[in-house]
PDB file of C-alpha atoms in Angstrom:
ATOM      1  CA  ASP A   1       0.000   0.000   0.000  1.00 58.00           C
ATOM      2  CA  GLY A   2       1.282   3.447  -0.892  1.00 68.00           C
ATOM      3  CA  GLY A   3       1.272   6.020   1.862  1.00 93.00           C
ATOM      4  CA  ILE A   4       3.041   7.981   4.536  1.00 96.00           C
ATOM      5  CA  THR A   5       4.209   6.292   7.712  1.00 96.00           C
ATOM      6  CA  GLN A   6       4.923   8.238  10.867  1.00 97.00           C
ATOM      7  CA  SER A   7       6.484   6.733  13.947  1.00 96.00           C
ATOM      8  CA  PRO A   8       6.174   6.504  16.812  1.00 96.00           C
ATOM      9  CA  LYS A   9       2.487   7.212  17.398  1.00 95.00           C
ATOM     10  CA  TYR A  10       3.233   8.525  20.910  1.00 95.00           C
ATOM     11  CA  LEU A  11       6.497   9.993  22.139  1.00 94.00           C
ATOM     12  CA  PHE A  12       7.579  11.422  25.473  1.00 92.00           C
ATOM     13  CA  ARG A  13      10.394  13.885  25.932  1.00 89.00           C
ATOM     14  CA  LYS A  14      12.343  14.614  29.072  1.00 89.00           C
ATOM     15  CA  GLU A  15      13.655  18.058  29.957  1.00 84.00           C
ATOM     16  CA  GLY A  16      16.714  18.957  27.851  1.00 86.00           C
ATOM     17  CA  GLN A  17      16.346  15.978  25.553  1.00 92.00           C
ATOM     18  CA  ASN A  18      16.303  15.948  21.748  1.00 94.00           C
ATOM     19  CA  VAL A  19      13.816  13.582  20.140  1.00 95.00           C
ATOM     20  CA  THR A  20      13.392  12.552  16.507  1.00 97.00           C
ATOM     21  CA  LEU A  21      10.106  11.862  14.743  1.00 98.00           C
ATOM     22  CA  SER A  22      10.224   9.584  11.740  1.00 98.00           C
ATOM     23  CA  CYS A  23       8.391  10.113   8.438  1.00 98.00           C
ATOM     24  CA  GLU A  24       8.658   7.760   5.456  1.00 98.00           C
ATOM     25  CA  GLN A  25       6.683   7.847   2.193  1.00 97.00           C
ATOM     26  CA  ASN A  26       6.484   5.446  -0.732  1.00 96.00           C
ATOM     27  CA  LEU A  27       4.339   7.663  -2.964  1.00 94.00           C
ATOM     28  CA  ASN A  28       7.368   8.845  -4.949  1.00 93.00           C
ATOM     29  CA  HIS A  29       6.476  12.431  -4.005  1.00 92.00           C
ATOM     30  CA  ASP A  30       9.145  15.078  -4.313  1.00 90.00           C
ATOM     31  CA  ALA A  31       7.908  17.428  -1.601  1.00 90.00           C
ATOM     32  CA  MET A  32       7.585  16.660   2.094  1.00 93.00           C
ATOM     33  CA  TYR A  33       6.369  18.788   5.008  1.00 93.00           C
ATOM     34  CA  TRP A  34       6.154  18.890   8.775  1.00 96.00           C
ATOM     35  CA  TYR A  35       3.215  20.550  10.527  1.00 95.00           C
ATOM     36  CA  ARG A  36       2.470  21.133  14.159  1.00 96.00           C
ATOM     37  CA  GLN A  37      -1.142  21.032  15.352  1.00 95.00           C
ATOM     38  CA  ASP A  38      -2.250  22.482  18.692  1.00 93.00           C
ATOM     39  CA  PRO A  39      -5.870  22.555  19.873  1.00 85.00           C
ATOM     40  CA  GLY A  40      -7.668  25.514  18.296  1.00 77.00           C
ATOM     41  CA  GLN A  41      -4.562  26.547  16.351  1.00 80.00           C
ATOM     42  CA  GLY A  42      -4.970  24.685  13.098  1.00 83.00           C
ATOM     43  CA  LEU A  43      -1.910  23.474  11.186  1.00 90.00           C
ATOM     44  CA  ARG A  44       1.323  25.429  11.379  1.00 91.00           C
ATOM     45  CA  LEU A  45       4.189  24.709   8.999  1.00 91.00           C
ATOM     46  CA  ILE A  46       7.534  23.855  10.616  1.00 95.00           C
ATOM     47  CA  TYR A  47       9.761  22.847   7.670  1.00 95.00           C
ATOM     48  CA  TYR A  48       9.338  21.703   4.102  1.00 92.00           C
ATOM     49  CA  SER A  49      11.526  20.166   1.428  1.00 92.00           C
ATOM     50  CA  GLN A  50      10.974  20.047  -2.314  1.00 88.00           C
ATOM     51  CA  ILE A  51      14.076  18.076  -3.226  1.00 90.00           C
ATOM     52  CA  VAL A  52      16.660  15.839  -1.632  1.00 94.00           C
ATOM     53  CA  ASN A  53      19.340  17.673   0.371  1.00 95.00           C
ATOM     54  CA  ASP A  54      17.344  20.904   0.398  1.00 94.00           C
ATOM     55  CA  PHE A  55      14.752  22.243   2.840  1.00 94.00           C
ATOM     56  CA  GLN A  56      13.256  25.542   3.949  1.00 91.00           C
ATOM     57  CA  LYS A  57      11.960  26.924   7.210  1.00 93.00           C
ATOM     58  CA  GLY A  58       8.251  27.322   7.663  1.00 91.00           C
ATOM     59  CA  ASP A  59       6.422  29.644  10.021  1.00 89.00           C
ATOM     60  CA  ILE A  60       7.572  28.075  13.308  1.00 94.00           C
ATOM     61  CA  ALA A  61      10.992  26.487  12.643  1.00 96.00           C
ATOM     62  CA  GLU A  62      12.713  27.650  15.844  1.00 96.00           C
ATOM     63  CA  GLY A  63      13.661  24.711  18.066  1.00 96.00           C
ATOM     64  CA  TYR A  64      13.314  22.170  15.260  1.00 97.00           C
ATOM     65  CA  SER A  65      15.676  20.662  12.703  1.00 98.00           C
ATOM     66  CA  VAL A  66      15.223  18.386   9.694  1.00 98.00           C
ATOM     67  CA  SER A  67      17.211  16.475   7.112  1.00 98.00           C
ATOM     68  CA  ARG A  68      16.367  15.137   3.657  1.00 97.00           C
ATOM     69  CA  GLU A  69      19.050  12.666   2.696  1.00 97.00           C
ATOM     70  CA  LYS A  70      16.631  10.397   0.823  1.00 97.00           C
ATOM     71  CA  LYS A  71      13.543  11.171  -1.214  1.00 96.00           C
ATOM     72  CA  GLU A  72      11.477   8.816   0.924  1.00 97.00           C
ATOM     73  CA  SER A  73      12.480  10.121   4.335  1.00 98.00           C
ATOM     74  CA  PHE A  74      12.097  13.443   6.153  1.00 98.00           C
ATOM     75  CA  PRO A  75      12.830  13.085   9.896  1.00 98.00           C
ATOM     76  CA  LEU A  76      12.087  15.919  12.307  1.00 98.00           C
ATOM     77  CA  THR A  77      14.170  16.528  15.423  1.00 97.00           C
ATOM     78  CA  VAL A  78      12.601  18.450  18.271  1.00 96.00           C
ATOM     79  CA  THR A  79      15.531  19.986  20.108  1.00 94.00           C
ATOM     80  CA  SER A  80      15.848  21.070  23.713  1.00 90.00           C
ATOM     81  CA  ALA A  81      15.567  24.659  22.451  1.00 89.00           C
ATOM     82  CA  GLN A  82      11.867  24.061  21.756  1.00 90.00           C
ATOM     83  CA  LYS A  83      10.403  25.010  25.111  1.00 88.00           C
ATOM     84  CA  ASN A  84       6.816  24.034  24.402  1.00 91.00           C
ATOM     85  CA  PRO A  85       7.009  20.868  22.301  1.00 93.00           C
ATOM     86  CA  THR A  86       3.765  19.210  23.405  1.00 95.00           C
ATOM     87  CA  ALA A  87       1.650  18.956  20.252  1.00 96.00           C
ATOM     88  CA  PHE A  88       0.410  16.644  17.513  1.00 97.00           C
ATOM     89  CA  TYR A  89       2.954  16.488  14.684  1.00 98.00           C
ATOM     90  CA  LEU A  90       1.900  15.718  11.128  1.00 97.00           C
ATOM     91  CA  CYS A  91       4.083  14.815   8.175  1.00 97.00           C
ATOM     92  CA  ALA A  92       2.792  15.297   4.633  1.00 94.00           C
ATOM     93  CA  SER A  93       3.940  14.890   1.059  1.00 92.00           C
ATOM     94  CA  SER A  94       2.903  16.140  -2.364  1.00 89.00           C
ATOM     95  CA  ILE A  95       3.813  16.110  -6.030  1.00 85.00           C
ATOM     96  CA  VAL A  96       5.671  19.236  -7.020  1.00 76.00           C
ATOM     97  CA  ARG A  97       4.185  20.568 -10.213  1.00 64.00           C
ATOM     98  CA  GLY A  98       6.177  22.453 -12.779  1.00 56.00           C
ATOM     99  CA  GLY A  99       5.065  25.848 -11.516  1.00 55.00           C
ATOM    100  CA  GLY A 100       5.959  24.986  -7.958  1.00 54.00           C
ATOM    101  CA  THR A 101       2.359  24.759  -6.852  1.00 57.00           C
ATOM    102  CA  ASN A 102       2.070  22.231  -4.082  1.00 57.00           C
ATOM    103  CA  GLU A 103      -1.612  21.390  -3.746  1.00 67.00           C
ATOM    104  CA  LYS A 104      -3.066  18.041  -2.674  1.00 81.00           C
ATOM    105  CA  LEU A 105      -1.113  17.179   0.416  1.00 88.00           C
ATOM    106  CA  PHE A 106      -1.258  13.620   1.692  1.00 91.00           C
ATOM    107  CA  PHE A 107      -0.793  13.219   5.429  1.00 94.00           C
ATOM    108  CA  GLY A 108       0.556  10.588   7.756  1.00 96.00           C
ATOM    109  CA  SER A 109      -1.326   9.498  10.875  1.00 96.00           C
ATOM    110  CA  GLY A 110       0.604  11.800  13.201  1.00 97.00           C
ATOM    111  CA  THR A 111       2.807  11.609  16.296  1.00 97.00           C
ATOM    112  CA  GLN A 112       1.657  12.922  19.661  1.00 96.00           C
ATOM    113  CA  LEU A 113       4.624  14.368  21.535  1.00 95.00           C
ATOM    114  CA  SER A 114       4.334  15.066  25.239  1.00 93.00           C
ATOM    115  CA  VAL A 115       6.757  16.374  27.836  1.00 88.00           C
ATOM    116  CA  LEU A 116       7.437  14.298  30.948  1.00 82.00           C
TER     117      LEU A 116
ATOM    118  CA  GLN B   1      -6.800  40.209   8.565  1.00 60.00           C
ATOM    119  CA  LYS B   2      -5.792  36.555   8.472  1.00 70.00           C
ATOM    120  CA  GLU B   3      -5.416  34.959   5.062  1.00 87.00           C
ATOM    121  CA  VAL B   4      -7.993  32.250   5.773  1.00 93.00           C
ATOM    122  CA  GLU B   5     -10.819  32.485   8.303  1.00 94.00           C
ATOM    123  CA  GLN B   6     -12.868  29.493   9.418  1.00 94.00           C
ATOM    124  CA  ASP B   7     -15.442  29.329  12.205  1.00 86.00           C
ATOM    125  CA  PRO B   8     -14.141  26.717  14.675  1.00 82.00           C
ATOM    126  CA  GLY B   9     -17.594  25.682  15.866  1.00 84.00           C
ATOM    127  CA  PRO B  10     -18.346  23.274  17.385  1.00 91.00           C
ATOM    128  CA  LEU B  11     -21.287  22.546  15.125  1.00 95.00           C
ATOM    129  CA  SER B  12     -23.821  19.975  16.343  1.00 97.00           C
ATOM    130  CA  VAL B  13     -26.543  18.589  14.075  1.00 97.00           C
ATOM    131  CA  PRO B  14     -28.929  15.621  14.110  1.00 97.00           C
ATOM    132  CA  GLU B  15     -28.443  12.720  11.736  1.00 97.00           C
ATOM    133  CA  GLY B  16     -29.866  13.460   8.289  1.00 97.00           C
ATOM    134  CA  ALA B  17     -29.357  17.226   8.487  1.00 97.00           C
ATOM    135  CA  ILE B  18     -27.720  19.283   5.760  1.00 97.00           C
ATOM    136  CA  VAL B  19     -24.461  20.779   6.983  1.00 97.00           C
ATOM    137  CA  SER B  20     -22.824  23.909   5.634  1.00 97.00           C
ATOM    138  CA  LEU B  21     -19.168  24.623   6.419  1.00 97.00           C
ATOM    139  CA  ASN B  22     -17.511  27.819   5.241  1.00 97.00           C
ATOM    140  CA  CYS B  23     -14.224  29.654   4.858  1.00 97.00           C
ATOM    141  CA  THR B  24     -13.400  33.176   3.783  1.00 96.00           C
ATOM    142  CA  TYR B  25     -10.058  34.333   2.473  1.00 95.00           C
ATOM    143  CA  SER B  26      -8.307  37.559   1.608  1.00 94.00           C
ATOM    144  CA  ASN B  27      -5.756  36.592  -1.061  1.00 90.00           C
ATOM    145  CA  SER B  28      -7.337  36.974  -4.496  1.00 90.00           C
ATOM    146  CA  ALA B  29      -4.495  34.935  -6.021  1.00 87.00           C
ATOM    147  CA  PHE B  30      -5.783  31.686  -4.493  1.00 89.00           C
ATOM    148  CA  GLN B  31      -6.976  29.312  -7.193  1.00 88.00           C
ATOM    149  CA  TYR B  32      -6.734  25.858  -5.643  1.00 88.00           C
ATOM    150  CA  PHE B  33      -9.250  25.046  -2.915  1.00 92.00           C
ATOM    151  CA  MET B  34      -9.471  21.928  -0.807  1.00 93.00           C
ATOM    152  CA  TRP B  35     -11.410  20.452   2.070  1.00 96.00           C
ATOM    153  CA  TYR B  36      -9.766  17.995   4.412  1.00 96.00           C
ATOM    154  CA  ARG B  37     -11.504  15.811   6.982  1.00 97.00           C
ATOM    155  CA  GLN B  38      -9.669  14.930  10.176  1.00 96.00           C
ATOM    156  CA  TYR B  39     -10.856  12.388  12.708  1.00 95.00           C
ATOM    157  CA  SER B  40      -9.624  12.768  16.263  1.00 91.00           C
ATOM    158  CA  ARG B  41      -5.885  12.076  16.567  1.00 89.00           C
ATOM    159  CA  LYS B  42      -5.587  11.057  12.920  1.00 93.00           C
ATOM    160  CA  GLY B  43      -4.007  12.739   9.916  1.00 95.00           C
ATOM    161  CA  PRO B  44      -6.223  14.893   7.668  1.00 95.00           C
ATOM    162  CA  GLU B  45      -7.512  13.221   4.519  1.00 95.00           C
ATOM    163  CA  LEU B  46      -8.333  15.054   1.320  1.00 93.00           C
ATOM    164  CA  LEU B  47     -12.089  15.183   0.818  1.00 95.00           C
ATOM    165  CA  MET B  48     -12.683  17.644  -2.020  1.00 94.00           C
ATOM    166  CA  TYR B  49     -10.447  19.505  -4.457  1.00 90.00           C
ATOM    167  CA  THR B  50     -11.568  22.388  -6.659  1.00 89.00           C
ATOM    168  CA  TYR B  51      -9.696  24.536  -9.097  1.00 85.00           C
ATOM    169  CA  SER B  52     -10.877  28.139  -9.482  1.00 84.00           C
ATOM    170  CA  SER B  53     -14.615  28.893  -9.204  1.00 84.00           C
ATOM    171  CA  GLY B  54     -17.643  26.671  -9.423  1.00 85.00           C
ATOM    172  CA  ASN B  55     -19.148  23.613  -7.809  1.00 91.00           C
ATOM    173  CA  LYS B  56     -17.962  20.060  -7.430  1.00 94.00           C
ATOM    174  CA  GLU B  57     -20.084  17.188  -6.194  1.00 96.00           C
ATOM    175  CA  ASP B  58     -18.974  13.822  -4.840  1.00 95.00           C
ATOM    176  CA  GLY B  59     -21.693  11.693  -3.321  1.00 97.00           C
ATOM    177  CA  ARG B  60     -23.150  13.504  -0.318  1.00 97.00           C
ATOM    178  CA  PHE B  61     -20.506  16.234  -0.476  1.00 98.00           C
ATOM    179  CA  THR B  62     -20.589  19.422  -2.555  1.00 97.00           C
ATOM    180  CA  ALA B  63     -17.818  22.006  -2.640  1.00 97.00           C
ATOM    181  CA  GLN B  64     -18.524  25.533  -3.828  1.00 96.00           C
ATOM    182  CA  VAL B  65     -16.088  28.319  -4.610  1.00 96.00           C
ATOM    183  CA  ASP B  66     -17.151  31.945  -5.063  1.00 94.00           C
ATOM    184  CA  LYS B  67     -14.009  33.840  -5.965  1.00 92.00           C
ATOM    185  CA  SER B  68     -15.825  37.151  -6.342  1.00 93.00           C
ATOM    186  CA  SER B  69     -16.802  36.979  -2.659  1.00 93.00           C
ATOM    187  CA  LYS B  70     -13.635  35.126  -1.590  1.00 94.00           C
ATOM    188  CA  TYR B  71     -15.817  32.477   0.007  1.00 94.00           C
ATOM    189  CA  ILE B  72     -15.795  28.700  -0.147  1.00 96.00           C
ATOM    190  CA  SER B  73     -18.296  26.203   1.211  1.00 97.00           C
ATOM    191  CA  LEU B  74     -18.641  22.497   1.839  1.00 97.00           C
ATOM    192  CA  PHE B  75     -22.147  21.042   1.999  1.00 97.00           C
ATOM    193  CA  ILE B  76     -22.859  17.633   3.485  1.00 98.00           C
ATOM    194  CA  ARG B  77     -26.251  16.133   2.684  1.00 98.00           C
ATOM    195  CA  ASP B  78     -27.929  13.459   4.793  1.00 98.00           C
ATOM    196  CA  SER B  79     -25.258  13.797   7.457  1.00 98.00           C
ATOM    197  CA  GLN B  80     -24.212  10.648   9.311  1.00 98.00           C
ATOM    198  CA  PRO B  81     -22.578  10.088  12.711  1.00 97.00           C
ATOM    199  CA  SER B  82     -19.500   8.949  10.797  1.00 97.00           C
ATOM    200  CA  ASP B  83     -19.206  12.514   9.439  1.00 98.00           C
ATOM    201  CA  SER B  84     -18.326  13.706  12.951  1.00 97.00           C
ATOM    202  CA  ALA B  85     -14.836  15.133  12.525  1.00 96.00           C
ATOM    203  CA  THR B  86     -12.933  18.361  12.102  1.00 95.00           C
ATOM    204  CA  TYR B  87     -13.106  19.862   8.611  1.00 97.00           C
ATOM    205  CA  LEU B  88     -10.202  21.981   7.413  1.00 95.00           C
ATOM    206  CA  CYS B  89     -10.306  24.230   4.389  1.00 95.00           C
ATOM    207  CA  ALA B  90      -7.052  24.825   2.523  1.00 92.00           C
ATOM    208  CA  MET B  91      -6.019  26.875  -0.460  1.00 89.00           C
ATOM    209  CA  SER B  92      -3.043  27.944  -2.520  1.00 85.00           C
ATOM    210  CA  SER B  93      -2.122  30.086  -5.477  1.00 80.00           C
ATOM    211  CA  PRO B  94      -0.165  29.033  -8.566  1.00 74.00           C
ATOM    212  CA  ASN B  95       3.523  29.729  -8.893  1.00 62.00           C
ATOM    213  CA  GLN B  96       4.072  29.715  -5.155  1.00 61.00           C
ATOM    214  CA  ALA B  97       7.364  27.929  -5.527  1.00 52.00           C
ATOM    215  CA  GLY B  98       8.217  26.100  -2.357  1.00 51.00           C
ATOM    216  CA  THR B  99       5.116  27.181  -0.490  1.00 61.00           C
ATOM    217  CA  ALA B 100       2.609  24.787   1.028  1.00 66.00           C
ATOM    218  CA  LEU B 101      -1.106  25.195   1.484  1.00 82.00           C
ATOM    219  CA  ILE B 102      -2.690  27.821   3.698  1.00 87.00           C
ATOM    220  CA  PHE B 103      -5.072  26.121   6.122  1.00 91.00           C
ATOM    221  CA  GLY B 104      -8.059  27.348   8.042  1.00 93.00           C
ATOM    222  CA  LYS B 105      -8.154  26.415  11.728  1.00 92.00           C
ATOM    223  CA  GLY B 106     -10.868  23.815  11.196  1.00 94.00           C
ATOM    224  CA  THR B 107     -14.542  23.423  12.123  1.00 95.00           C
ATOM    225  CA  THR B 108     -15.500  20.620  14.490  1.00 94.00           C
ATOM    226  CA  LEU B 109     -18.708  18.846  13.462  1.00 96.00           C
ATOM    227  CA  SER B 110     -20.731  16.477  15.610  1.00 97.00           C
ATOM    228  CA  VAL B 111     -23.604  14.484  14.091  1.00 97.00           C
ATOM    229  CA  SER B 112     -25.859  12.800  16.618  1.00 96.00           C
ATOM    230  CA  SER B 113     -27.919   9.693  15.879  1.00 92.00           C
TER     231      SER B 113
END
């Protein structure tokens, strides 16, 4: 089955700890994204990548880092600099059209991160 | 003014009711309009996709876009308890190289049996 796999489903972070959220897709999509979702806040873009070895900051990148070494994988690290990391994290992917328009996002099932 | 405005609800209706969900936007360059459905603690799934103005129907769901009023709607006919979810509108403009969709904050719908 083609799709986007996020793991783990639940993750707990201790004070001062970095944690990494996994995102893998087998849709052969060029673009991948990380969103953060807080209650009543909607989706906020953290980072996105349109091509391997390249990525751009979204609206709330501070305290987060990413890598894109393979087309299929786009892991997100929540660093100790992110002081309020408790949220639902969503990974998404899309086809990048010629004009750069990135509609039709396909989402993974999410990771709930909580602070111990 | 925010780019996309969406009433968060919650919206509660009885089974069989017609539901109307709406978003307004300010950027006249938007041409791609989507509705996503998100069940609790799950990833959003694409429900409807519309390019530019007009209507699109898929089963019990109808999406409408009125670009002159900068207003989009999603209608659900004969609503079912399984329609209980959060509905997110999303939109984008062409030639936004490297830019993702702009989402509304979502409307929570509850359909009671």
